[in-house]
Amino acid sequence: MKNCLTLCVILISFISFGQAPQQMNYQAIARNAAGQPLPNNTTVSVRFQIHDLTPSGTVVFQESTTATTNQFGLISLAIGHSGNLAAVNWASGPKYLQVEFDPTGGANYTDMGTTQLLSVPYALFAANAAGGGT
């Protein structure tokens, strides 16, 4: 019985580590209106929206969050940290990421642009993993 329980715990551990994370990394240099990087420890607000099919298509995901700059003005975030990326139907066609930014940490967002989300090596590998890597 003890060996069976140990085997179950090991199997569950492997299964939980084998799942793809439902988050995407995002990094940017936060700048002021003059184009200078914001100082270290500045809190900024960022809103992410994912649009379906076109840059102005239906919003299928939205998330607002804050980040703190480092000494270079760099912010690092995980898209999907507080939103549900698993709810996005990735197979329905192209997706576009819109980023909005408030350098004061509030909710007065400025549109920073929209760009198409493209495949990354991790996703390309996952597409082949189901076939045993062949």
mmCIF file of C-alpha atoms in Angstrom:
data_model
loop_
_atom_site.group_PDB
_atom_site.id
_atom_site.type_symbol
_atom_site.label_atom_id
_atom_site.label_comp_id
_atom_site.label_asym_id
_atom_site.label_seq_id
_atom_site.Cartn_x
_atom_site.Cartn_y
_atom_site.Cartn_z
ATOM 1 C CA MET A 1 0.000 0.000 0.000
ATOM 2 C CA LYS A 2 2.821 2.387 0.895
ATOM 3 C CA ASN A 3 4.548 1.727 -2.460
ATOM 4 C CA CYS A 4 1.288 2.362 -4.330
ATOM 5 C CA LEU A 5 0.789 5.684 -2.528
ATOM 6 C CA THR A 6 4.373 6.725 -3.276
ATOM 7 C CA LEU A 7 3.923 5.835 -6.956
ATOM 8 C CA CYS A 8 0.700 7.893 -7.132
ATOM 9 C CA VAL A 9 2.403 10.941 -5.607
ATOM 10 C CA ILE A 10 5.280 10.664 -8.108
ATOM 11 C CA LEU A 11 2.879 10.311 -11.059
ATOM 12 C CA ILE A 12 0.841 13.342 -9.976
ATOM 13 C CA SER A 13 4.052 15.356 -9.635
ATOM 14 C CA PHE A 14 5.146 14.487 -13.176
ATOM 15 C CA ILE A 15 1.717 15.282 -14.619
ATOM 16 C CA SER A 16 1.527 18.673 -12.883
ATOM 17 C CA PHE A 17 4.993 19.682 -14.110
ATOM 18 C CA GLY A 18 4.191 18.579 -17.658
ATOM 19 C CA GLN A 19 1.466 21.169 -18.212
ATOM 20 C CA ALA A 20 2.187 24.252 -20.281
ATOM 21 C CA PRO A 21 2.042 27.443 -18.201
ATOM 22 C CA GLN A 22 -0.951 29.647 -18.984
ATOM 23 C CA GLN A 23 1.159 32.806 -18.985
ATOM 24 C CA MET A 24 3.349 34.750 -21.418
ATOM 25 C CA ASN A 25 6.402 36.806 -20.504
ATOM 26 C CA TYR A 26 6.369 40.512 -21.313
ATOM 27 C CA GLN A 27 9.190 43.012 -20.868
ATOM 28 C CA ALA A 28 9.420 46.686 -21.781
ATOM 29 C CA ILE A 29 11.366 49.816 -20.949
ATOM 30 C CA ALA A 30 8.985 52.265 -19.261
ATOM 31 C CA ARG A 31 9.698 55.795 -20.493
ATOM 32 C CA ASN A 32 8.399 59.265 -19.738
ATOM 33 C CA ALA A 33 6.960 61.647 -22.356
ATOM 34 C CA ALA A 34 10.500 62.857 -23.197
ATOM 35 C CA GLY A 35 11.583 59.286 -23.982
ATOM 36 C CA GLN A 36 13.788 58.859 -20.910
ATOM 37 C CA PRO A 37 13.582 55.597 -18.902
ATOM 38 C CA LEU A 38 11.616 55.999 -15.685
ATOM 39 C CA PRO A 39 13.638 55.947 -12.440
ATOM 40 C CA ASN A 40 14.220 52.842 -10.332
ATOM 41 C CA ASN A 41 11.224 51.741 -8.189
ATOM 42 C CA THR A 42 8.609 53.652 -10.200
ATOM 43 C CA THR A 43 5.213 51.949 -10.134
ATOM 44 C CA VAL A 44 3.499 51.887 -13.531
ATOM 45 C CA SER A 45 0.194 50.425 -14.761
ATOM 46 C CA VAL A 46 -0.151 48.237 -17.824
ATOM 47 C CA ARG A 47 -3.293 46.905 -19.491
ATOM 48 C CA PHE A 48 -3.129 44.017 -21.942
ATOM 49 C CA GLN A 49 -5.899 43.143 -24.381
ATOM 50 C CA ILE A 50 -5.890 40.269 -26.845
ATOM 51 C CA HIS A 51 -7.988 40.846 -29.953
ATOM 52 C CA ASP A 52 -9.372 38.065 -32.140
ATOM 53 C CA LEU A 53 -8.626 37.908 -35.899
ATOM 54 C CA THR A 54 -7.629 41.573 -36.475
ATOM 55 C CA PRO A 55 -5.844 44.332 -34.520
ATOM 56 C CA SER A 56 -9.236 45.906 -33.749
ATOM 57 C CA GLY A 57 -11.179 42.633 -33.437
ATOM 58 C CA THR A 58 -13.223 41.403 -30.512
ATOM 59 C CA VAL A 59 -11.379 41.532 -27.183
ATOM 60 C CA VAL A 60 -11.060 37.918 -25.973
ATOM 61 C CA PHE A 61 -8.765 38.649 -23.009
ATOM 62 C CA GLN A 62 -8.075 41.689 -20.849
ATOM 63 C CA GLU A 63 -5.864 42.155 -17.828
ATOM 64 C CA SER A 64 -4.649 45.203 -15.907
ATOM 65 C CA THR A 65 -1.646 45.061 -13.613
ATOM 66 C CA THR A 66 1.106 47.130 -12.067
ATOM 67 C CA ALA A 67 4.862 46.730 -12.244
ATOM 68 C CA THR A 68 7.884 48.385 -10.688
ATOM 69 C CA THR A 69 10.788 49.581 -12.815
ATOM 70 C CA ASN A 70 14.376 48.545 -12.187
ATOM 71 C CA GLN A 71 17.400 50.858 -12.474
ATOM 72 C CA PHE A 72 17.134 50.757 -16.292
ATOM 73 C CA GLY A 73 13.381 51.453 -16.446
ATOM 74 C CA LEU A 74 12.729 47.788 -17.262
ATOM 75 C CA ILE A 75 9.455 46.147 -16.268
ATOM 76 C CA SER A 76 8.883 42.394 -16.429
ATOM 77 C CA LEU A 77 5.375 40.936 -16.306
ATOM 78 C CA ALA A 78 3.573 37.660 -16.895
ATOM 79 C CA ILE A 79 0.494 38.116 -19.072
ATOM 80 C CA GLY A 80 -2.161 35.809 -17.660
ATOM 81 C CA HIS A 81 -0.982 36.154 -14.060
ATOM 82 C CA SER A 82 -4.334 37.524 -12.919
ATOM 83 C CA GLY A 83 -6.428 36.842 -16.037
ATOM 84 C CA ASN A 84 -7.561 33.595 -17.648
ATOM 85 C CA LEU A 85 -5.505 32.941 -20.794
ATOM 86 C CA ALA A 86 -6.881 29.392 -20.884
ATOM 87 C CA ALA A 87 -10.242 30.855 -21.937
ATOM 88 C CA VAL A 88 -8.770 32.210 -25.201
ATOM 89 C CA ASN A 89 -9.626 30.043 -28.217
ATOM 90 C CA TRP A 90 -6.161 30.061 -29.801
ATOM 91 C CA ALA A 91 -7.351 27.887 -32.711
ATOM 92 C CA SER A 92 -9.937 30.384 -33.975
ATOM 93 C CA GLY A 93 -7.419 32.446 -35.969
ATOM 94 C CA PRO A 94 -4.784 35.137 -35.481
ATOM 95 C CA LYS A 95 -4.540 36.975 -32.171
ATOM 96 C CA TYR A 96 -3.257 40.512 -31.585
ATOM 97 C CA LEU A 97 -1.814 41.931 -28.349
ATOM 98 C CA GLN A 98 -2.652 45.532 -27.480
ATOM 99 C CA VAL A 99 -0.591 47.179 -24.734
ATOM 100 C CA GLU A 100 -1.731 50.271 -22.852
ATOM 101 C CA PHE A 101 0.435 52.093 -20.323
ATOM 102 C CA ASP A 102 0.099 54.631 -17.503
ATOM 103 C CA PRO A 103 3.487 55.847 -16.191
ATOM 104 C CA THR A 104 1.867 57.208 -13.008
ATOM 105 C CA GLY A 105 0.516 53.830 -11.851
ATOM 106 C CA GLY A 106 -3.105 54.890 -12.343
ATOM 107 C CA ALA A 107 -5.742 54.004 -14.912
ATOM 108 C CA ASN A 108 -5.172 56.836 -17.429
ATOM 109 C CA TYR A 109 -3.863 54.499 -20.121
ATOM 110 C CA THR A 110 -2.116 55.491 -23.343
ATOM 111 C CA ASP A 111 -2.314 53.027 -26.241
ATOM 112 C CA MET A 112 1.210 51.829 -27.029
ATOM 113 C CA GLY A 113 0.167 49.792 -30.056
ATOM 114 C CA THR A 114 -1.112 46.416 -31.168
ATOM 115 C CA THR A 115 0.930 43.597 -32.681
ATOM 116 C CA GLN A 116 0.185 40.077 -33.857
ATOM 117 C CA LEU A 117 1.151 37.250 -31.524
ATOM 118 C CA LEU A 118 3.398 34.783 -33.329
ATOM 119 C CA SER A 119 4.668 31.303 -32.513
ATOM 120 C CA VAL A 120 7.575 30.845 -30.154
ATOM 121 C CA PRO A 121 9.933 27.839 -30.092
ATOM 122 C CA TYR A 122 8.203 26.436 -26.988
ATOM 123 C CA ALA A 123 4.859 26.346 -28.804
ATOM 124 C CA LEU A 124 6.359 24.959 -31.995
ATOM 125 C CA PHE A 125 7.891 22.106 -29.988
ATOM 126 C CA ALA A 126 4.565 21.436 -28.224
ATOM 127 C CA ALA A 127 2.852 21.040 -31.594
ATOM 128 C CA ASN A 128 5.164 18.110 -32.359
ATOM 129 C CA ALA A 129 5.199 16.617 -28.846
ATOM 130 C CA ALA A 130 1.772 15.014 -29.263
ATOM 131 C CA GLY A 131 3.179 12.870 -32.085
ATOM 132 C CA GLY A 132 6.020 11.644 -29.903
ATOM 133 C CA GLY A 133 8.422 14.256 -31.270
ATOM 134 C CA THR A 134 8.348 12.874 -34.805
#
